[in-house]
Short mmCIF file of C-alpha atoms and ligand atoms in Angstrom, two decimals:
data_model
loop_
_atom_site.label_atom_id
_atom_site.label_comp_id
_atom_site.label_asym_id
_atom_site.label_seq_id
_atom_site.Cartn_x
_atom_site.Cartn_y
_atom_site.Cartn_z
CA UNK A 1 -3.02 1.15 -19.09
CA UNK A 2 -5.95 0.45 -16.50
CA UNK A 3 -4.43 -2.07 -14.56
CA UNK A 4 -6.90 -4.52 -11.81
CA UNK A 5 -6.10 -7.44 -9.71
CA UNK A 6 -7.29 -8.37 -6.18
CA UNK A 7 -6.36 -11.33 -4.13
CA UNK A 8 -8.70 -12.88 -1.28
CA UNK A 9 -8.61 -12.56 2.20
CA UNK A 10 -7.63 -16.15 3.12
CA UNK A 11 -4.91 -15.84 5.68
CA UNK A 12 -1.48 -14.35 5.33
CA UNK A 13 0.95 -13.80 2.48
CA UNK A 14 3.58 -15.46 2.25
CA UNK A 15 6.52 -14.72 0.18
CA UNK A 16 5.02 -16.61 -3.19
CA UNK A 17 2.50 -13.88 -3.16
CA UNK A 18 5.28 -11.55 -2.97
CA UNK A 19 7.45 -12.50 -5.73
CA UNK A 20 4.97 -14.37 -7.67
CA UNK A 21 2.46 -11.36 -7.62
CA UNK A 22 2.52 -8.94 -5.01
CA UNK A 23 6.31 -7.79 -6.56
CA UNK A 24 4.73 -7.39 -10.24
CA UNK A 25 1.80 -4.88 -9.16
CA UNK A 26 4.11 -2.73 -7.64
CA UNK A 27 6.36 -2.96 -11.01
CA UNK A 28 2.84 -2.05 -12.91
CA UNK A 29 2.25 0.94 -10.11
CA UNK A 30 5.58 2.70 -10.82
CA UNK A 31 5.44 1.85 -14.72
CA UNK A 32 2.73 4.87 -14.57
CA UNK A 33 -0.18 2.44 -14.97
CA UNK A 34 -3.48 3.46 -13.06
CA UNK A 35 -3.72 0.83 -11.14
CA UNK A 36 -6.94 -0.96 -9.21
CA UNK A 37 -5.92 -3.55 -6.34
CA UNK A 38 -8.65 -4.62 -3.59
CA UNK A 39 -9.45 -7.25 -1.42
CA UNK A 40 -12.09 -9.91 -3.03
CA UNK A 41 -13.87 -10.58 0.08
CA UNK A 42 -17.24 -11.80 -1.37
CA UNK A 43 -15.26 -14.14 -3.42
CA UNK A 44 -13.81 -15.47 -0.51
CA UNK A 45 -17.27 -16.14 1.05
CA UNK A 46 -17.56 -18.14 -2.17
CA UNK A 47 -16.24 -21.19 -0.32
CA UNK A 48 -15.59 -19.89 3.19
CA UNK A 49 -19.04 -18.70 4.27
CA UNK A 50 -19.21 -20.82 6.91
CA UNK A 51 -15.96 -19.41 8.43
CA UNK A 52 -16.25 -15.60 8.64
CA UNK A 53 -15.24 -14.82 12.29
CA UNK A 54 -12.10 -13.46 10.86
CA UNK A 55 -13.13 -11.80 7.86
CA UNK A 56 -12.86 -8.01 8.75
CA UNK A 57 -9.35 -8.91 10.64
CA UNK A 58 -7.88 -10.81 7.41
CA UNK A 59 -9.54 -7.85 5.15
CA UNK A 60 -7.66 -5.85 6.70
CA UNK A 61 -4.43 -7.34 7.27
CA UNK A 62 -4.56 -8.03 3.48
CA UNK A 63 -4.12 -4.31 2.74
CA UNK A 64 -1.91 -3.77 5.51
CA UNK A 65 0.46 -6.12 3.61
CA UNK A 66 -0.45 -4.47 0.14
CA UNK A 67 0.81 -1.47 1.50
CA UNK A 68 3.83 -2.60 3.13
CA UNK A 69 4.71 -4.48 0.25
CA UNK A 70 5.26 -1.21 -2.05
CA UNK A 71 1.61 -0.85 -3.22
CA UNK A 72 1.15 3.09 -2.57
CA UNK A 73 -2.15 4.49 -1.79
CA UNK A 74 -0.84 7.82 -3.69
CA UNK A 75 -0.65 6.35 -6.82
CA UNK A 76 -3.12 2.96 -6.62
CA UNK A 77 -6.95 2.69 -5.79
CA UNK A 78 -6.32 0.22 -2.43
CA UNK A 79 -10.40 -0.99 -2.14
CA UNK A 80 -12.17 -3.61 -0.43
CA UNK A 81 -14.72 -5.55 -3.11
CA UNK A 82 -17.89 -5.62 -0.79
CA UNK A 83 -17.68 -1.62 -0.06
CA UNK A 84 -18.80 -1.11 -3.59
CA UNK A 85 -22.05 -2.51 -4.15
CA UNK A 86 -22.59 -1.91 -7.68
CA UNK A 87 -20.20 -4.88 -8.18
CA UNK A 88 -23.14 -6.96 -7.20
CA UNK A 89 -25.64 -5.10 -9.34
CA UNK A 90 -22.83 -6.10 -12.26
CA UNK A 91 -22.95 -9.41 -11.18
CA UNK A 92 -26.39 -9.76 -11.37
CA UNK A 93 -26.89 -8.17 -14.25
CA UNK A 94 -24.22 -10.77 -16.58
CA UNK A 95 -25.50 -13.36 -14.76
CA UNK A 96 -28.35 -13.11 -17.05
CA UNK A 97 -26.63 -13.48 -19.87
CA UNK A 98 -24.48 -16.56 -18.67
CA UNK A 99 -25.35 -19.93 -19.50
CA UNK A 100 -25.66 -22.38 -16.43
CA UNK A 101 -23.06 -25.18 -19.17
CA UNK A 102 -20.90 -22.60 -19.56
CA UNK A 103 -19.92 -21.78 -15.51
CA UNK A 104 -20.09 -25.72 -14.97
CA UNK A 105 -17.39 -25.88 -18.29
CA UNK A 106 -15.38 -23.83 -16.31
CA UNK A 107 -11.95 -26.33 -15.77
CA UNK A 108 -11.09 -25.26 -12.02
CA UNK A 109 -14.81 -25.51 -10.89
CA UNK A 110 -14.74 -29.36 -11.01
CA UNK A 111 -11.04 -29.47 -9.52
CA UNK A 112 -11.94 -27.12 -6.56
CA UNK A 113 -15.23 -29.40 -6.20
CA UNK A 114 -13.55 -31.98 -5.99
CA UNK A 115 -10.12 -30.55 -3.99
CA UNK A 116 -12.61 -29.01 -1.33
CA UNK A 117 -14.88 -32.13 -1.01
CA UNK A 118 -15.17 -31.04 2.70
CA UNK A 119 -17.20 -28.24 2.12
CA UNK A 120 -20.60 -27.79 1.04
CA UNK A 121 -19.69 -25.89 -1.84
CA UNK A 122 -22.18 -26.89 -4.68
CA UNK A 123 -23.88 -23.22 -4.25
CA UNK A 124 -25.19 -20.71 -6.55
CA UNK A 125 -22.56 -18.36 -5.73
CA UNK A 126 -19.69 -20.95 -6.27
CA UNK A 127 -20.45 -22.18 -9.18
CA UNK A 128 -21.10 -17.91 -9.99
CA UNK A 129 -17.58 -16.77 -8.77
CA UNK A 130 -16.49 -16.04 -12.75
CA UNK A 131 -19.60 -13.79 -12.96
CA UNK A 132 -18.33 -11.84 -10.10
CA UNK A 133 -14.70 -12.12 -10.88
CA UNK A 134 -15.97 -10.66 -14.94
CA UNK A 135 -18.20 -7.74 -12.66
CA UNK A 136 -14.92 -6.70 -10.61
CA UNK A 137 -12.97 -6.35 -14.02
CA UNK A 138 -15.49 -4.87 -15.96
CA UNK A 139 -16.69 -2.40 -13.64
CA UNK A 140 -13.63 -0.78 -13.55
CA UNK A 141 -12.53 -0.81 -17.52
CA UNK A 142 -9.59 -2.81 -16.38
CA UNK A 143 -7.35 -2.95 -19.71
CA UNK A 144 -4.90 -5.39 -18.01
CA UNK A 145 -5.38 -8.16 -15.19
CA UNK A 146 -2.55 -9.60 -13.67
CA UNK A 147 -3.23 -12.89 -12.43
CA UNK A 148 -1.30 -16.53 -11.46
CA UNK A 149 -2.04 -19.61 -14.13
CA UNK A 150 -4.59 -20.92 -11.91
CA UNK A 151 -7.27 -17.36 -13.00
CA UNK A 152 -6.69 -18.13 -16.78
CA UNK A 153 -9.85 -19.77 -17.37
CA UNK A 154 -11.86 -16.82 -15.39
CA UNK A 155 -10.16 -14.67 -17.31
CA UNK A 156 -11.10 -15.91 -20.72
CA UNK A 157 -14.81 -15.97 -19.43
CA UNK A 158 -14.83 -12.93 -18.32
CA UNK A 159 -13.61 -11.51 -22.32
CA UNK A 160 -16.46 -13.63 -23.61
CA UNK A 161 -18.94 -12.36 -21.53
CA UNK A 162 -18.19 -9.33 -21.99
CA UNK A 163 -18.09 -9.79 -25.81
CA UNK A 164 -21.47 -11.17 -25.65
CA UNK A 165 -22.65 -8.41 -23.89
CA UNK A 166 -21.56 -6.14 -26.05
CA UNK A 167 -23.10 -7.99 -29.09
CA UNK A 168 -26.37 -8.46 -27.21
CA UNK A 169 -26.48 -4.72 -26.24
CA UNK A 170 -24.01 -2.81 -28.53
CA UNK A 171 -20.38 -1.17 -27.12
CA UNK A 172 -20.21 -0.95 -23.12
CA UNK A 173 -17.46 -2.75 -22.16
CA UNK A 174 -13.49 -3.02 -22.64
CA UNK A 175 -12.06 -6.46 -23.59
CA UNK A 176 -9.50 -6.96 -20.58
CA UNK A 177 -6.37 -8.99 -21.36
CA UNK A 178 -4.69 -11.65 -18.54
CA UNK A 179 -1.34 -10.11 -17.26
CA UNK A 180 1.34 -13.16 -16.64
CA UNK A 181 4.15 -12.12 -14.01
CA UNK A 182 7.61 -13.77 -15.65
CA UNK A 183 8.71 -15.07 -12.21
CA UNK A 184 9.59 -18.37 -12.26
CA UNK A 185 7.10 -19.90 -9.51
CA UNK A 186 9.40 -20.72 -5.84
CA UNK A 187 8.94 -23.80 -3.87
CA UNK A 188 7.86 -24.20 -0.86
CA UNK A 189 11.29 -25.08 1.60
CA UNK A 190 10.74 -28.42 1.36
CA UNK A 191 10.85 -28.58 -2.38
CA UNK A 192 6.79 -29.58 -2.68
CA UNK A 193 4.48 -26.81 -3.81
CA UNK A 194 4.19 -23.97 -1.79
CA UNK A 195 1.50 -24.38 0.40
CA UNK A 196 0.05 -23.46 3.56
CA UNK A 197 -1.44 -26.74 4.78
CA UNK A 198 2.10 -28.43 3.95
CA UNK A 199 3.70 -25.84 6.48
CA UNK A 200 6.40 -25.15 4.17
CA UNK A 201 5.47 -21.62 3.59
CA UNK A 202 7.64 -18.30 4.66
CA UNK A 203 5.05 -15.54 5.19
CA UNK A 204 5.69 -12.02 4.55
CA UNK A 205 4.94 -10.88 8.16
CA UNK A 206 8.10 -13.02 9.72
CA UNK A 207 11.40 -12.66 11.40
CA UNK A 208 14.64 -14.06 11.05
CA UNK A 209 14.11 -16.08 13.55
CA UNK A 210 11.33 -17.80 12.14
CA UNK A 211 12.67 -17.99 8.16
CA UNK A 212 16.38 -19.64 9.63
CA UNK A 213 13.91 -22.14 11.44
CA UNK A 214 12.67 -22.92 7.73
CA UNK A 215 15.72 -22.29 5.77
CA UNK A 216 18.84 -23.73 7.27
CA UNK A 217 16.91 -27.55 7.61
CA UNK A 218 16.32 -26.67 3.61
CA UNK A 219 16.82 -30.18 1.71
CA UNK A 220 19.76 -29.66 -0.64
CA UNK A 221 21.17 -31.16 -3.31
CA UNK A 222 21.29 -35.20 -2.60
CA UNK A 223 25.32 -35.13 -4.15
CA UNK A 224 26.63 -33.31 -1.19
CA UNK A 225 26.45 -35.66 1.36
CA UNK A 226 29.85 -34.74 2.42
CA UNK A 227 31.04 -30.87 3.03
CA UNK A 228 33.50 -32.06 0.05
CA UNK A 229 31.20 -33.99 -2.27
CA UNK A 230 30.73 -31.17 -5.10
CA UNK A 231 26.66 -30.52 -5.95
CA UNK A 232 24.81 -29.14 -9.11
CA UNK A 233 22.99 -25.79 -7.84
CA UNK A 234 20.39 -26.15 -10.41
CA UNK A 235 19.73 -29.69 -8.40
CA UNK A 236 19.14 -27.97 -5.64
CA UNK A 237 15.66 -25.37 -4.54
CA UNK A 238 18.21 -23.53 -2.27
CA UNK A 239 19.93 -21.96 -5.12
CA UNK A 240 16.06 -20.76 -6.64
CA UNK A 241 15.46 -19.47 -3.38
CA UNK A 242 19.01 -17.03 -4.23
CA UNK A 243 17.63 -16.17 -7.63
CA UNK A 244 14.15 -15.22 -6.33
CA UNK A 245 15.62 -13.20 -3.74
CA UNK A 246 18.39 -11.40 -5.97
CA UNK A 247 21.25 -12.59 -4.27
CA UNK A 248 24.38 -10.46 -6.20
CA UNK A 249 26.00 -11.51 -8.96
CA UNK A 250 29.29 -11.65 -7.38
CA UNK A 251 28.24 -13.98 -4.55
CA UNK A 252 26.01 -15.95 -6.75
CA UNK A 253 29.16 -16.57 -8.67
CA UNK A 254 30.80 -17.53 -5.07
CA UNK A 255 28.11 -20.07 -4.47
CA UNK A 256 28.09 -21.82 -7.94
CA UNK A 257 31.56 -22.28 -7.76
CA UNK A 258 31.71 -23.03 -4.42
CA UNK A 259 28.98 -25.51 -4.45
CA UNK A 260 30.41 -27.64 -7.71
CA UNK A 261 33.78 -27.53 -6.40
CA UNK A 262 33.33 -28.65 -2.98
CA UNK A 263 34.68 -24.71 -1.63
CA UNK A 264 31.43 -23.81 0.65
CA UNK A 265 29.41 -26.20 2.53
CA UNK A 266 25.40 -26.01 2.17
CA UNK A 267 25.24 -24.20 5.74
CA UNK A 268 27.44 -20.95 4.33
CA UNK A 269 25.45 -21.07 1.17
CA UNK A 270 21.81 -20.50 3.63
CA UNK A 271 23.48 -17.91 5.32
CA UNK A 272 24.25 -16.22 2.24
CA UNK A 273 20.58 -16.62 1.11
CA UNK A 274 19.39 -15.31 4.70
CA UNK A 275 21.41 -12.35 4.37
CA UNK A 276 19.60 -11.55 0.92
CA UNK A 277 16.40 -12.32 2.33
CA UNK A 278 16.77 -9.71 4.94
CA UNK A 279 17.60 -7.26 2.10
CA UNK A 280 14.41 -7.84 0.98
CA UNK A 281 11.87 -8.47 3.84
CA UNK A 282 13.49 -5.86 6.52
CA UNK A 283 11.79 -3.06 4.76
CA UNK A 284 8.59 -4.85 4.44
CA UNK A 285 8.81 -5.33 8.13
CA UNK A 286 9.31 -1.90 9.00
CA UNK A 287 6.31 -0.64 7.62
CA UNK A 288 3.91 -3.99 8.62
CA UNK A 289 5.27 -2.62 12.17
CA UNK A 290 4.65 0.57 11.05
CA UNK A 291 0.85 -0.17 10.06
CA UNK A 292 0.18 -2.52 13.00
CA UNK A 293 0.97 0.45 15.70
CA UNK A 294 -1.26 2.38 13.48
CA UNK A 295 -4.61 0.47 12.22
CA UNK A 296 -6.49 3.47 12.06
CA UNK A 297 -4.30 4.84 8.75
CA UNK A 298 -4.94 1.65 7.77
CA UNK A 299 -8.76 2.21 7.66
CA UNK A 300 -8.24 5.75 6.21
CA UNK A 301 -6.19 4.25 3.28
CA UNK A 302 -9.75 1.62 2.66
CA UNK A 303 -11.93 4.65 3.11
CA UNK A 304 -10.12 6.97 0.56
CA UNK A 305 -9.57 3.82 -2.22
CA UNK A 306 -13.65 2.84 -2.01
CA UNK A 307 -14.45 6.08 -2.55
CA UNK A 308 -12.71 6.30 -5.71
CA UNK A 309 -13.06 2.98 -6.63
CA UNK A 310 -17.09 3.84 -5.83
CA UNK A 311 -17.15 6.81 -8.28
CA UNK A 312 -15.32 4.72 -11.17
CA UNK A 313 -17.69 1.64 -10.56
CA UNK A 314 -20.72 3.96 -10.61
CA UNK A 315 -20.18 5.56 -14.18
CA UNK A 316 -19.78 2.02 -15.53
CA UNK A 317 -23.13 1.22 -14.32
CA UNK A 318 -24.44 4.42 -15.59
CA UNK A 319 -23.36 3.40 -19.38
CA UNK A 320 -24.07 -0.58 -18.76
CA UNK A 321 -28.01 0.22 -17.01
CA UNK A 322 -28.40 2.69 -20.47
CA UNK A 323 -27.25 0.02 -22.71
CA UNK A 324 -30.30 -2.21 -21.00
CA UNK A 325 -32.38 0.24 -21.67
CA UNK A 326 -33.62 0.29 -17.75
CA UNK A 327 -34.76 3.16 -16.45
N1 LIG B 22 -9.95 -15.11 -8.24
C1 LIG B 22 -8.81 -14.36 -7.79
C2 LIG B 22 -7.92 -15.29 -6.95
O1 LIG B 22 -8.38 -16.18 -6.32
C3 LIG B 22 -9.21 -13.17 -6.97
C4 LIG B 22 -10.01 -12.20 -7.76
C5 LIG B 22 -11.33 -11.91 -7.60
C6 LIG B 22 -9.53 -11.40 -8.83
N2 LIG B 22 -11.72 -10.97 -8.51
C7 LIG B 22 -10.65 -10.65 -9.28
C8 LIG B 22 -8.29 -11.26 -9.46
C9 LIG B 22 -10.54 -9.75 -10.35
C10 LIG B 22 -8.18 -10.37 -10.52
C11 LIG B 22 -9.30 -9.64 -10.97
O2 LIG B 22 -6.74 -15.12 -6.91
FE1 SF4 B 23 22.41 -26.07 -2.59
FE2 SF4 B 23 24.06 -24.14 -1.85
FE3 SF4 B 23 24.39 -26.62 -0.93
FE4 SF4 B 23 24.91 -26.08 -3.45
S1 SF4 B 23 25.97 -25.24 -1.67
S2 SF4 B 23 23.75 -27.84 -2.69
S3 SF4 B 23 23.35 -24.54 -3.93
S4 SF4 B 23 22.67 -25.26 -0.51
#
């Protein structure tokens, strides 16, 4: 299956992205789907234009983590979104065909309106960012888009758009379908939504210094007050952090026992989840080290993926400017 998905460059991961999404592309990559990622960095000028003195940086520290996460520039198309201008011709081109009610219908566009009241955001290419989000999927014949809750809505207009078009102007695109990862979504260490601006984020480029700063002060379950008041793990967003992060069976079975008969205290169960977060991140370390004492491989694995990425993109728009009968 032609697999897409792209994330934009807003700051750093943190270790949502990783299970939540980062975790599920690499599962698509080594199922032997031909995969698409890239960095959406005209969709994050969308409602950060004002605020670009980091873009290039956080462009490319978004791949940098794509990589070091398990996405493999041998077997995925790594690109960056404004290196392949026929996006933009795409863009341009639907936006014909969209109806002004129809973006302004679009659920999230009032919410974010409203959520980023601070920011002069009621612009043409905000209220637009479906009509590039549909050109980045359809460009590429993505089959498959895997994508959080929050993108269903873009989604859906970007399989009616391109259903329209292909009523309009007969059979040019593919009808993409949303991918849903099955992981349960974490908390952030306080228990609130994970969230930057609450500061209760882990990111993926960390230490274990940093995560025992925000794991062992981890609100538990309110029963244990007492080393020997027994708790309900389920009660408590420690134990979800332990099934996120694949602690074993064996000492998962330790911990619920432990923890609703009073036999471990909530300080041995953190130390149990920091050793199985360490499992997890120490490799993704490595290589973030790896990639940071070598940018320039960094830039070779952009330069490769837009080239490909270019040559798929262009043969869309081959078929798409025949279909509009332009010359
Ligand atoms: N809107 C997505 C997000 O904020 C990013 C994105 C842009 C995207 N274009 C896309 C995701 C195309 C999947 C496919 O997370
Ligand atoms: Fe939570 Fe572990 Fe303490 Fe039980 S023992 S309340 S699961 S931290």
């Amino acid at each position: 299956m032609r697999i897409l998905s792209g994330m934009r460059p807003t700051g750093e991961l943190h270790v949502g992205n990783l299970l939540g999404a980062l975790d599920n592309w690499v599962k698509l990559q080594n199922d032997g789907n031909e995969c698409f990622f890239f960095v959406a960095d005209w969709h994050m000028l969308t409602t950060g234009y004002e605020d670009i003195s980091k873009l290039s940086k956080m462009t490319k520290t978004l791949v940098r983590e794509y990589v070091s996460s398990g996405i493999d520039p041998q077997k995925s198309v790594i690109f960056v979104q404004s290196a392949i201008k026929a996006h933009a011709e795409l863009f341009l081109i639907l936006s014909m065909i969209t109806p002004l009610g129809r973006l302004e219908r679009v659920p999230t566009y009032k919410e974010q309106l409203r959520e980023l009241s601070d920011r002069e955001i009621t612009t043409f290419g905000f209220l637009g960012y479906p009509v590039l989000m549909a050109s980045d999927i359809l460009i590429y014949d993505a089959e498959g888009v895997p994508v959080g809750e929050d993108q269903t809505y873009h989604l859906e207009f970007t399989r009616e758009i391109a259903e329209k078009f292909n009523s309009i102007y007969g059979p040019t695109f593919k009808i993409p379908k949303a991918i849903f990862s099955k992981v349960p979504k974490l908390s952030g260490t306080d228990g609130r939504k994970m969230s930057k601006s609450y500061g209760n984020v882990i990111n993926i480029d960390s230490n274990m210094e940093e995560i025992k700063s925000k794991v062992m002060p981890m609100p538990t379950d309110p029963a244990r007050v007492h080393r020997y008041d027994p708790g309900t793990p389920e009660k408590c967003n420690v134990w979800y952090y332990h099934l996120a992060f694949e602690t074993s069976k064996a000492q998962l079975d330790y911990i619920h026992y432990g923890c609703t008969h009073a036999t471990i205290g909530c300080v041995e169960c953190k130390k149990i989840l920091l050793n199985s977060m360490a499992k997890k991140l120490e490799p993704i370390w490595e290589k973030i080290a790896h990639y940071k004492a070598h940018e320039e491989e960094i830039d070779d694995i952009i330069a490769n993926g837009n080239e490909k990425a270019k040559k798929n993109a262009e043969m869309t728009m081959e078929r798409v400017r025949k279909s509009l009968n332009l010359l």
